[in-house]
Coordinates of C-alpha atoms and ligand atoms in Angstrom, one line a residue:
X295 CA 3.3 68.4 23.1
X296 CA 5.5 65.0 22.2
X297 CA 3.2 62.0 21.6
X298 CA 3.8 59.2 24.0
X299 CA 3.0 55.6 23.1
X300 CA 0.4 54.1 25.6
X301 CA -0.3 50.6 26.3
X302 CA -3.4 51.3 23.9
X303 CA -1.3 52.3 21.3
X304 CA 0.6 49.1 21.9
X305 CA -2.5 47.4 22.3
X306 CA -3.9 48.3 19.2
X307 CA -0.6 47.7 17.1
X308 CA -1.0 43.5 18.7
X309 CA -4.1 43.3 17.7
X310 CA -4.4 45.4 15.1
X311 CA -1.6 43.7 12.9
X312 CA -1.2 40.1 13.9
X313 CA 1.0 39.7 10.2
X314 CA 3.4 43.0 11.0
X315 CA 3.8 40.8 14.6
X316 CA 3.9 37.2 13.5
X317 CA 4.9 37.8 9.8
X318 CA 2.5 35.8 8.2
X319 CA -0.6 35.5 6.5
X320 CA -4.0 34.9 7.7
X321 CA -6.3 32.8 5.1
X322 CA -7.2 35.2 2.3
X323 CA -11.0 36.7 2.3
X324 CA -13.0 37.7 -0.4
X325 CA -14.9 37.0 -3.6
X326 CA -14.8 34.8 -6.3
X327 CA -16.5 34.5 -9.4
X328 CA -16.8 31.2 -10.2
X329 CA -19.2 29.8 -7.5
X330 CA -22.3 31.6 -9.9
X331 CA -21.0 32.4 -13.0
X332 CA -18.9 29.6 -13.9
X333 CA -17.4 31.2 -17.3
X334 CA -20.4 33.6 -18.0
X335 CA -18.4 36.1 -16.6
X336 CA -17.6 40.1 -18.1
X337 CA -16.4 43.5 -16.8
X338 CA -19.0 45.2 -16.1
X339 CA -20.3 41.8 -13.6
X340 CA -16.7 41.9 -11.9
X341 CA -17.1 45.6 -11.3
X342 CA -20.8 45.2 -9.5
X343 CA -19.8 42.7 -7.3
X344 CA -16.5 44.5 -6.5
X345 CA -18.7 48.0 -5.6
X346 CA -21.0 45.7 -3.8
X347 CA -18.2 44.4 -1.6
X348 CA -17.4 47.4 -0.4
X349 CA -21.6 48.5 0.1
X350 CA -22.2 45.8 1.6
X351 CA -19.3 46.3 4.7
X352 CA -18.5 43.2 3.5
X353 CA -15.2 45.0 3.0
X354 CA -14.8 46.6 6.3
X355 CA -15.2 43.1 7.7
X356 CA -12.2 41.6 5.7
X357 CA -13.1 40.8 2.8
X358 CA -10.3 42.6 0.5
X359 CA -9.8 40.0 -2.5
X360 CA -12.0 40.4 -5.6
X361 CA -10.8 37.3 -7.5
X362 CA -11.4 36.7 -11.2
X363 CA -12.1 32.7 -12.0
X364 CA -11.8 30.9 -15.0
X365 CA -13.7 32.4 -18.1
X366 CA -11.3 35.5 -19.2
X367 CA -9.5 34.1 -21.6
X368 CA -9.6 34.8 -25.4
X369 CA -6.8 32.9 -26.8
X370 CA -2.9 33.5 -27.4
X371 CA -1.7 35.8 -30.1
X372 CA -0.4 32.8 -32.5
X373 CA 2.9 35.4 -33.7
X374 CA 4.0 36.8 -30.0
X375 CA 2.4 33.9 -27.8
X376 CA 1.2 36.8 -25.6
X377 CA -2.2 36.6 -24.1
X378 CA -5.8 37.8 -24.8
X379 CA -8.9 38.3 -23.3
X380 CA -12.3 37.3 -24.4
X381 CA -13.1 39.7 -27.1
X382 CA -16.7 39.9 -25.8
X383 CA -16.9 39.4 -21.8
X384 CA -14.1 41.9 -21.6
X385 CA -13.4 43.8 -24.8
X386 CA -11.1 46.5 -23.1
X387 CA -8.9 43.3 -21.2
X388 CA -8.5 43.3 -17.7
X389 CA -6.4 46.4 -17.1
X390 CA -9.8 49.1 -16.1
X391 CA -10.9 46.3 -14.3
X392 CA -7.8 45.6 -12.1
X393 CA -8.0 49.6 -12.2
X394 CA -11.4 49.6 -10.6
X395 CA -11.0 47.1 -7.5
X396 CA -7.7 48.5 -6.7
X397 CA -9.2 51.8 -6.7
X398 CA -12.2 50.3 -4.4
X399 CA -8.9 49.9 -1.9
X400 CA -9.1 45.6 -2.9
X401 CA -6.6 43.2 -4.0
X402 CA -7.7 41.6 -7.2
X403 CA -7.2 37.8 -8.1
X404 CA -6.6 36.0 -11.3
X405 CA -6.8 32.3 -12.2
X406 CA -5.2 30.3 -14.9
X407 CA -3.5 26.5 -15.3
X408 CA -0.7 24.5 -14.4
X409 CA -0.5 22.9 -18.3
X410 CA -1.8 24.2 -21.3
X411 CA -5.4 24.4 -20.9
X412 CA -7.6 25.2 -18.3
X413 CA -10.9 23.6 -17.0
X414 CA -13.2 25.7 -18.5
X415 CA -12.0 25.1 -22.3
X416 CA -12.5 21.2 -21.2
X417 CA -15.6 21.1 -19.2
X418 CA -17.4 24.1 -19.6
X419 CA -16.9 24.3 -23.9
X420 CA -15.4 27.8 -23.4
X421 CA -13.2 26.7 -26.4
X422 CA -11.2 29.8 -26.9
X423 CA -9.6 29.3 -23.8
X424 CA -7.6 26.6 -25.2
X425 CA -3.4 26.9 -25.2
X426 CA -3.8 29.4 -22.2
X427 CA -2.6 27.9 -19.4
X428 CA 0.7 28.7 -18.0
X429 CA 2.8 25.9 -19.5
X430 CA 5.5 27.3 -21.4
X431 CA 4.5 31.0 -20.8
X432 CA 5.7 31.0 -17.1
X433 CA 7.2 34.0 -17.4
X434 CA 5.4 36.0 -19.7
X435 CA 2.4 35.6 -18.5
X436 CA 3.6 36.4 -14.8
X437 CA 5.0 39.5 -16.1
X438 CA 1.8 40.1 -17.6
X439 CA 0.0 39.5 -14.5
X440 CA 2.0 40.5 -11.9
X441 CA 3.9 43.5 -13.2
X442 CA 1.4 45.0 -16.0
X443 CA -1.5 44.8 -14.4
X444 CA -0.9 44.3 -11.1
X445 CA -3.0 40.8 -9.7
X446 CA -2.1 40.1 -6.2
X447 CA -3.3 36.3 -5.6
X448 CA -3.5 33.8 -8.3
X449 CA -5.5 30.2 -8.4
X450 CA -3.4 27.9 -10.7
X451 CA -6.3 24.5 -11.9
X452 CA -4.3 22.1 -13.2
X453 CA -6.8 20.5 -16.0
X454 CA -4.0 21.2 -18.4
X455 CA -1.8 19.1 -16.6
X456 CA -3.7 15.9 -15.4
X457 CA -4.4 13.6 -19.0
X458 CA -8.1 13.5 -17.7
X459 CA -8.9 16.5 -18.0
X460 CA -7.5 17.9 -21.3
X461 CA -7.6 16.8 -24.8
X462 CA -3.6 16.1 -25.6
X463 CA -3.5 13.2 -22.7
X464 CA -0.9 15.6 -21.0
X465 CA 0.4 14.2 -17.3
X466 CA 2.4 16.2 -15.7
X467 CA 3.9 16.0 -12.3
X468 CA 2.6 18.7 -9.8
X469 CA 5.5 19.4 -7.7
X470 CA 7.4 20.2 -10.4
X471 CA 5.1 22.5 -12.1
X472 CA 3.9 24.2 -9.5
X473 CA 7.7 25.2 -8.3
X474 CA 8.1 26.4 -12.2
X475 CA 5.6 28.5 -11.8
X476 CA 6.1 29.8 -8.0
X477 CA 9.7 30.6 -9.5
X478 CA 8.5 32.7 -12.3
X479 CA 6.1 34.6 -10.0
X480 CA 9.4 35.1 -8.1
X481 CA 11.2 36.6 -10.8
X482 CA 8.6 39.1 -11.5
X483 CA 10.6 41.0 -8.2
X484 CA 7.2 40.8 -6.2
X485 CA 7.0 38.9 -2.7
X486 CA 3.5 39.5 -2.0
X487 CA 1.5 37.7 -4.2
X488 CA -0.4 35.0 -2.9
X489 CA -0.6 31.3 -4.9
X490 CA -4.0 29.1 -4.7
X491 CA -2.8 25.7 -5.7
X492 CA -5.8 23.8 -7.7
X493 CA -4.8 20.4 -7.6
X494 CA -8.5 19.0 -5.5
X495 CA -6.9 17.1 -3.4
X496 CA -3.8 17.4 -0.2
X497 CA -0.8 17.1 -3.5
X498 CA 2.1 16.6 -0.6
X499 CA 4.0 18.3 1.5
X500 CA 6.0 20.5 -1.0
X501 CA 3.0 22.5 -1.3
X502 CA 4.0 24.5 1.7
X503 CA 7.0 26.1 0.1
X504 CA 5.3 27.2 -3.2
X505 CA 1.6 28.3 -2.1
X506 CA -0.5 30.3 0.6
X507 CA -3.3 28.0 -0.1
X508 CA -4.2 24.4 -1.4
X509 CA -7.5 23.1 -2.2
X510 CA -8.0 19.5 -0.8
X511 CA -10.8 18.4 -2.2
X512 CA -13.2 18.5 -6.0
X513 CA -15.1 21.2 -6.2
X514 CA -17.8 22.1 -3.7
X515 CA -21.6 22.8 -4.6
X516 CA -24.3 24.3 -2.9
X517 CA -25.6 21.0 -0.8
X518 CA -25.0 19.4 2.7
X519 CA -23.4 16.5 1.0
X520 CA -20.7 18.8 -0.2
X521 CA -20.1 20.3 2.6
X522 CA -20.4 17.7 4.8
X523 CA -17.6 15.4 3.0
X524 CA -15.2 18.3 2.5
X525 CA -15.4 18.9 6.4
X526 CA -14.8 15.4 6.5
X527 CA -11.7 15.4 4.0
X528 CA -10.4 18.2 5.8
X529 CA -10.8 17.0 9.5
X530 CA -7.3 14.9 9.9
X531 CA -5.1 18.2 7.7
X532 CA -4.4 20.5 10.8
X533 CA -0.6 19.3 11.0
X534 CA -0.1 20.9 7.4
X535 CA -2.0 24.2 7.7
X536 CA -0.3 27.3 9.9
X537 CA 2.1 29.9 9.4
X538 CA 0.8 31.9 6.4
X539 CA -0.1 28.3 4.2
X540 CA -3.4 27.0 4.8
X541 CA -5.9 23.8 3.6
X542 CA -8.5 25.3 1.2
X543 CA -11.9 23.8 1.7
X544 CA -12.7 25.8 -1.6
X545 CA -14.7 29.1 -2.0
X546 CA -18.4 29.4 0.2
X547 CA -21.7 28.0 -1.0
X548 CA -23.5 30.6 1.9
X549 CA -26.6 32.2 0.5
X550 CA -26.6 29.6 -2.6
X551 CA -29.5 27.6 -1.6
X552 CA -29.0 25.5 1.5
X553 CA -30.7 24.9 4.8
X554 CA -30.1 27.8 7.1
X555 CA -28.2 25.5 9.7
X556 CA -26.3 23.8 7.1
X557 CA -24.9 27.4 5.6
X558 CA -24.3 28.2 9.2
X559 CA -22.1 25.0 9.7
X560 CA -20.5 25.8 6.8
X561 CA -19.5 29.1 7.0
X562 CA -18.3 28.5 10.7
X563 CA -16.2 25.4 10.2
X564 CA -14.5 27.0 7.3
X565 CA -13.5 29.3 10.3
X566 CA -12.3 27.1 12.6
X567 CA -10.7 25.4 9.9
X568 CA -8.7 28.4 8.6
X569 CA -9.6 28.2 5.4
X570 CA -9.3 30.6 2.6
X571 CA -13.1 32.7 2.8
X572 CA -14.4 33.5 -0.8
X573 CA -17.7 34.6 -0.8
X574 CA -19.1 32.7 -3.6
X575 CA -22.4 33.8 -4.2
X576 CA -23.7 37.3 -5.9
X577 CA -23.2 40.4 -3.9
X578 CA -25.4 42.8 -5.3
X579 CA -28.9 40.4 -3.9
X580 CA -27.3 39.3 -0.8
X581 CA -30.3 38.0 2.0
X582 CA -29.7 39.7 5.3
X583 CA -29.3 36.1 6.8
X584 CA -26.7 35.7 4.2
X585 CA -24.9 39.0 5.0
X586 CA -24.9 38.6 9.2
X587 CA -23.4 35.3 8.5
X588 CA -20.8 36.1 6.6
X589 CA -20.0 39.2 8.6
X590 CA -20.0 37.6 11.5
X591 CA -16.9 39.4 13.3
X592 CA -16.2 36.4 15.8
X593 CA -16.1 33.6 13.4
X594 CA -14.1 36.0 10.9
X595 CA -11.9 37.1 14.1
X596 CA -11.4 33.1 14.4
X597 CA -10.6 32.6 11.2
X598 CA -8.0 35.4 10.9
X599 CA -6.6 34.4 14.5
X600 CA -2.8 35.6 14.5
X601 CA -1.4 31.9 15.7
X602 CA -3.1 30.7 12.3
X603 CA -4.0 27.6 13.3
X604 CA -6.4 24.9 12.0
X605 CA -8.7 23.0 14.7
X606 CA -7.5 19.0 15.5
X607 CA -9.6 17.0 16.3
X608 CA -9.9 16.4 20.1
X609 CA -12.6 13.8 20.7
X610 CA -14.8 11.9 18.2
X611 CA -17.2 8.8 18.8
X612 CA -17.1 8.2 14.8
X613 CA -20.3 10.3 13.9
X614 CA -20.2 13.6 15.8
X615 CA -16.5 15.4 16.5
X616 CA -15.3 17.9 19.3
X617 CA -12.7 20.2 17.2
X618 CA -10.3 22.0 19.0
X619 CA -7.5 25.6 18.5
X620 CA -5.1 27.8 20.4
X621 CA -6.3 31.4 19.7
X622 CA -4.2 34.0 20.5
X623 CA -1.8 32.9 22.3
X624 CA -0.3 29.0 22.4
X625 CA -1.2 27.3 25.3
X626 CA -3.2 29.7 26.5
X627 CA -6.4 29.0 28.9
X628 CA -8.5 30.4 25.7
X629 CA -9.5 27.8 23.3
X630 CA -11.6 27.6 20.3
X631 CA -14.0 24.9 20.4
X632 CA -16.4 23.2 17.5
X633 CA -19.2 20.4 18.1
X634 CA -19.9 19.3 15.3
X635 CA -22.9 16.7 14.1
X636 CA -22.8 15.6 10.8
X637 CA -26.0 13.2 11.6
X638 CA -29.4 13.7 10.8
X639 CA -30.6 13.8 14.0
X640 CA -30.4 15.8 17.1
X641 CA -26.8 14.5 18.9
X642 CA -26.2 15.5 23.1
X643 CA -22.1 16.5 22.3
X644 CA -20.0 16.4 25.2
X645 CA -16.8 17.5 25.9
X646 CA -15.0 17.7 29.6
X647 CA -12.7 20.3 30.3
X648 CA -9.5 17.6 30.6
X649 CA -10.5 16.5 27.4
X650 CA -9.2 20.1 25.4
X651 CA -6.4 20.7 28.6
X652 CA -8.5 23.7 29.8
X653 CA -9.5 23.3 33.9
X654 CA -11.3 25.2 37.1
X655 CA -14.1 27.3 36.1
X656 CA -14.8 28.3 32.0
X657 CA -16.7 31.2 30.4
X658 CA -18.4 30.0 27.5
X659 CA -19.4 32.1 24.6
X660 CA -21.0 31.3 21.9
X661 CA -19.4 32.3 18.7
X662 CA -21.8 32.0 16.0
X663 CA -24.9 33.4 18.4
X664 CA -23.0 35.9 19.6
X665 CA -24.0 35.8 23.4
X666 CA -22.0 34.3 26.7
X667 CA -23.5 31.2 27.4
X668 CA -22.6 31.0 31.0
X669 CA -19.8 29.3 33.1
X670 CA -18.7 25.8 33.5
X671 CA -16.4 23.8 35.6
X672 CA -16.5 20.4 33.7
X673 CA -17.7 19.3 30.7
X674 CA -19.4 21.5 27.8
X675 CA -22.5 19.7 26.9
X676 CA -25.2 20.6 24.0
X677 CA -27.7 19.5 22.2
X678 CA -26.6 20.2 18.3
X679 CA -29.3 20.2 15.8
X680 CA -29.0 17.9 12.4
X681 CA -26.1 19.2 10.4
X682 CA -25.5 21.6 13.0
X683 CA -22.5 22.8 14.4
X684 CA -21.9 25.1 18.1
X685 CA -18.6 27.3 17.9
X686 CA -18.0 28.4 21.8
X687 CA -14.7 30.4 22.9
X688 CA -13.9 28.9 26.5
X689 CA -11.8 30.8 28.8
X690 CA -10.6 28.7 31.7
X691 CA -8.8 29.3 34.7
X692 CA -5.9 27.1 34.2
X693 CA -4.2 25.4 31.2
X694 CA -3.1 21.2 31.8
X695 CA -0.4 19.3 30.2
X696 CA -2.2 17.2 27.2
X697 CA -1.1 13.8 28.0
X698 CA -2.7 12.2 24.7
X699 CA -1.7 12.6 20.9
X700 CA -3.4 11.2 18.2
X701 CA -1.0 9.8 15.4
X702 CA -3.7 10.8 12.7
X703 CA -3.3 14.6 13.5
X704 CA 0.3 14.6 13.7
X705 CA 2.3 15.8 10.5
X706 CA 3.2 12.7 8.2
X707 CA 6.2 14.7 6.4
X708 CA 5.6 12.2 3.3
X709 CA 2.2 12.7 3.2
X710 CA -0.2 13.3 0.2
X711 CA -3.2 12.3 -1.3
X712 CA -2.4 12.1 -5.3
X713 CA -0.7 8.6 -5.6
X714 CA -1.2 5.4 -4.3
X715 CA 0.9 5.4 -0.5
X716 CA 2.0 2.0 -1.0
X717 CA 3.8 2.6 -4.5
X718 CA 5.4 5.8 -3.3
X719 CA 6.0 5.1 0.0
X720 CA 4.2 8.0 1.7
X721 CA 2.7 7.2 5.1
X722 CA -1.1 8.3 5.3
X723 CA -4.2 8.0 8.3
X724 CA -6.7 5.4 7.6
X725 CA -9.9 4.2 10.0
X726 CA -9.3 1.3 12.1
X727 CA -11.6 -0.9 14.0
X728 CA -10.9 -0.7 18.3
X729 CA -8.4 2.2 17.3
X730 CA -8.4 5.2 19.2
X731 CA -10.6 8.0 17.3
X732 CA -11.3 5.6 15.2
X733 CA -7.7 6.2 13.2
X734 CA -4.5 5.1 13.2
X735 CA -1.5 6.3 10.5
X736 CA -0.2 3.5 8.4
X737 CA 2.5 3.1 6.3
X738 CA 5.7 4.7 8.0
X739 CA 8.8 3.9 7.2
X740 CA 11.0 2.4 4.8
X741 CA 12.6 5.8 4.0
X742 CA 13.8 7.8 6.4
X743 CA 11.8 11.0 5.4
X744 CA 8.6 8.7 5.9
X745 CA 8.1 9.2 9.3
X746 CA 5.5 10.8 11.7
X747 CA 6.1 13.7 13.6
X748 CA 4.3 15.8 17.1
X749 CA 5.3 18.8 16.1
X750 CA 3.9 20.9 19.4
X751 CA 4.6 18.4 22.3
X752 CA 4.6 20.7 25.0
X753 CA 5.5 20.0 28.9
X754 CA 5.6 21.7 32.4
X755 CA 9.1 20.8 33.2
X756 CA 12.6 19.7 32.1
X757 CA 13.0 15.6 32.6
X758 CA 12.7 12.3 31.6
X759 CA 9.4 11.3 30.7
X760 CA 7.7 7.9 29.9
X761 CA 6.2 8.5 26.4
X762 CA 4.3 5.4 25.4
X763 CA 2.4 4.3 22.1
X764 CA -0.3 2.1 20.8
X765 CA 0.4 0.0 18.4
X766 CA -1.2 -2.3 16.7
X767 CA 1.3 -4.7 13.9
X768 CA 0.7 -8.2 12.8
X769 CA 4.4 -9.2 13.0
X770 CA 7.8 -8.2 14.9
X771 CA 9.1 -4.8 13.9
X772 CA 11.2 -2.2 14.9
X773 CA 10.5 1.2 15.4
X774 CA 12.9 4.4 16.2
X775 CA 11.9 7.0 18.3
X776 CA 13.7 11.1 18.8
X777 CA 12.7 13.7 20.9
X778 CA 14.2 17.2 19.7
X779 CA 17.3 16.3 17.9
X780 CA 18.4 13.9 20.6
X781 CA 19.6 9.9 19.5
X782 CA 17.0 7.2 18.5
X783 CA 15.4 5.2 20.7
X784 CA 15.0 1.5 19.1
X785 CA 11.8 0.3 20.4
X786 CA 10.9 -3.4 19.1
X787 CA 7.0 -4.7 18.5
X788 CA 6.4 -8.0 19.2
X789 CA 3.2 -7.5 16.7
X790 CA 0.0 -7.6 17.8
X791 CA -3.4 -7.1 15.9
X792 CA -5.4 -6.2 19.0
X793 CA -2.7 -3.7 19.9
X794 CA 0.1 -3.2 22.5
X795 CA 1.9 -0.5 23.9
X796 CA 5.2 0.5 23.5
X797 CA 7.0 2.7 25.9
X798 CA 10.3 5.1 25.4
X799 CA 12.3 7.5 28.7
X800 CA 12.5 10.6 26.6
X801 CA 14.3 13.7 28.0
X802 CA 11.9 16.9 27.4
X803 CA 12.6 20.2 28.0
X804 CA 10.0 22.7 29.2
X805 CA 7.9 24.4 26.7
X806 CA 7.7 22.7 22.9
X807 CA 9.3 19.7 22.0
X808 CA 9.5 17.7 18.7
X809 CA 8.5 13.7 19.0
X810 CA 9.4 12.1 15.8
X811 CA 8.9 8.0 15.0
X812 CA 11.0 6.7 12.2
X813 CA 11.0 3.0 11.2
X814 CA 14.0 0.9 8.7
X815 CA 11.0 -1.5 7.9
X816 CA 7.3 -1.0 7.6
X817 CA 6.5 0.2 11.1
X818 CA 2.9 -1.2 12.6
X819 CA -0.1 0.9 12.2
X820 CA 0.7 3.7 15.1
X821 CA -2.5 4.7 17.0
X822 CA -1.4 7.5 19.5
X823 CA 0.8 8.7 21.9
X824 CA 1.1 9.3 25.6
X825 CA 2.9 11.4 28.0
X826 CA 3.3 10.9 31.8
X827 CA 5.8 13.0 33.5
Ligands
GAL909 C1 -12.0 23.7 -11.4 C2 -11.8 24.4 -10.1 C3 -12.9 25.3 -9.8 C4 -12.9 26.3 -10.9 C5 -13.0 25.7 -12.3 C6 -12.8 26.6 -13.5 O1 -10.9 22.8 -11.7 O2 -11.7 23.4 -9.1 O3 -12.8 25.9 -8.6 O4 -11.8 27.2 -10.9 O5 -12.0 24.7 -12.4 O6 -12.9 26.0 -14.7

């Protein structure tokens, strides 16, 4: 009898392989050791927690990474430069290791530095790490890793790089060393391995083209304040995340001592946020609170959503936020949705259906509970507890135009976090009294490549619409306006610290367009845009 392919078959191939179809990445899951062993790490340890991943069904769940952190590393041969491992945590090197989780059916990690020593030789006294780092042994010790024994994701620090950190007052600068070291991973011949870019805070937009992942922020730790301010850090970064390259809010502090609600808002905002998930704590005593958490298969279904997106934020009063994604499909009537309350107190969080573009009747189900919550026909409204956070998936009957777009979730193609904006010219989101959310971006202009783009500006119909925006500037200015790779639009500012509005006929073509503001001077603080058909 011939086989014939059914819808299920097709079925199962869409949702089955969301990279074969889309050809990216989803965020990387799986475990890391430095969360609870810092340095104090050996074989045997790496070995446990990898057969642990796998007892656990951690592994059936997603998790396929075991990633080895800082705390390998046993000095350089002084004659052949080459590399060696700690001559007590793992006196047979890292080969039988690697052996072992790829046998376990995982991808293995490794970690190492952007300069010459990494963060454990400096903070952590692990002095024979010194001189290990990657500066200078590019390609060695990508051959080494790559090639001989096989790593499929590496974290690069970059204590070895940043004069604070290490002992020699190095500095180097990031973009350059990290595209060093992305080429030397490149010569190895392999195209699949995946680079974690250490550099604890958004480094620029060049990250994109040289890693999968990029922390944002100093290292986490197992409390709410942690937690809460890398949320916070990470809450304006959507515009830079997507397509296999994602914000890393660093590896999970779940099971590691924090209030049950608090691991529960962590755990499910690194979801919505699409970051990297790295189980952080130790396998082998996992609490069955801890494992159901982490297991959860609708968070971890959010998190590995084919469309890869990170949530915006859709509605904030300045304490408690409404976070918002496509899932599945763009422009969809399904949408992901977060209330989040950072507060210390029980906060009512409303959101109406116009407000995320969703509109007649909505299933709601709860994501982190598990259960349908019921239907709605206008505004989502709940009761979140302190430090709490409600994940719903809302399924509406029809999907509206969004009229409104906040400049500080648009992409600022100049935008990082290392060096002071106003010296380098790179335009940035800052909070703004009367402001709408609260934020405006300042700083555009005065090269052309420092402008502010809406990437995902999408409308019902071919025509000329009247796009408008807030502005708020405290003299006359100039600013330049393009939709899709039509001519500039000048539009002056006659400069106005309580704010006016600006407005531009731009021709739009149904489905996506691309809004882009440029300015020759300093353009005013821009506040958000509008669209009226
Ligand atoms: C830090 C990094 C941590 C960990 C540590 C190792 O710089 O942010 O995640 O890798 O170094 O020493």
């Amino acid at each position: 009898m011939r086989y014939k392919i059914s819808k299920f078959d097709i079925f199962l191939v869409v949702a089955l392989c969301p990279l074969a179809v889309l050809g990216f990445d989803t965020p990387t899951m799986g475990w890391s050791s430095w969360n609870t062993y810092r340095v104090n790490i050996n074989d045997s340890l790496i070995c446990h927690q990898a057969d642990a991943l796998v007892e656990t069904g951690l592994k059936n769940a997603g998790y396929n990474h075991i990633n080895i952190d800082d705390g390998y590393f046993g000095g350089r041969d002084e004659a052949t430069g080459m590399l060696k491992f700690h001559p007590v945590r793992f006196p047979n090197g890292l080969k039988p290791v690697m052996d072992h989780i790829h046998s376990l059916g995982l991808k293995a990690g490794i970690y190492s530095d952007a300069g010459a020593n990494t963060c454990g030789s400096f903070w952590d006294n692990d002095t024979i790490a010194r001189n290990v780092g990657l500066l200078g042994h590019e390609i060695n010790d990508c051959q080494l890793f790559f090639i001989e024994l096989g790593f499929d994701f590496i974290k690069v620090d970059y204590c070895g790089a940043d004069g604070n950190q290490n002992k020699q007052l190095y500095y180097y600068e990031p973009a350059e060393r990290y595209a060093a070291i992305a080429r030397a991973i490149a010569e190895t011949g392999r195209d699949d391995v995946r680079m974690n870019v250490c550099r604890w805070a958004f480094p620029g937009t060049w990250v994109r083209d040289v890693a999968t992942s990029w922390r944002t922020t100093t290292d986490i730790n197992p409390s709410w304040e942690s937690v809460r301010n890398i949320i916070a850090e990470n809450l304006y970064l959507s515009a830079y995340a997507g397509n296999g390259h994602y914000n890393d809010m660093d590896m999970l502090e779940v099971g590691r001592g924090m209030k049950p609600e608090e691991d529960r808002t962590h755990f499910a905002m690194w979801c919505m946020m699409s970051s990297p998930l790295l189980i952080g704590c130790d396998l082998t005593t996992l609490s069955p609170e801890t494992l159901e958490l982490i297991s959860n298969p609708e968070l971890i279904a959010l998190n590995q959503d084919a469309l890869g997106l990170q949530s915006y934020v859709a509605k904030t009063d300045g304490t408690t936020y409404v976070l918002v994604k496509d899932v599945e499909r763009r422009d969809s009537t399904t949408r992901a949705v977060a209330l989040y309350n950072p507060t210390d107190f029980v906060r009512r969080i409303s959101v109406g259906l116009d407000e995320i573009q969703l509109a007649g009747n909505a299933s709601v189900r709860d994501l982190i509970n598990r259960r349908n919550v019921g239907n709605i026909s206008d505004a989502l409204s709940v009761d979140v507890p302190p430090h709490g956070t409600g994940i719903y998936l809302l399924k509406g009957e029809c999907r509206r135009m969004r009229k409104l777009y906040e400049a500080e979730c648009a992409f600022l193609s100049r935008y990082q976090e290392l060096y002071n904006p106003g010296y380098v010219g790179s335009a940035y989101y800052a909070p703004r009294v009367g402001a709408s959310g609260g934020m405006v971006v300042r700083n555009v202009g005065l090269t052309p490549s420092n402008d502010i783009i809406w990437n995902n500006v999408r409308v019902d119909d071919d025509g000329t619409y009247t796009v408008s925006f807030k502005v708020f500037g405290d003299r006359p200015a100039e600013i330049m306006v393009y939709a899709n790779d039509g001519v500039g639009i000048k539009l002056p500012i006659k400069g106005n610290p309580d704010g006016e509005i600006v407005n531009a006929q731009l021709q739009l073509t149904k489905g996506n367009n691309v809004i882009r503001i440029a300015a020759r001077d300093k353009a005013p603080d821009i506040d958000y845009m509008t669209i009226i058909p």
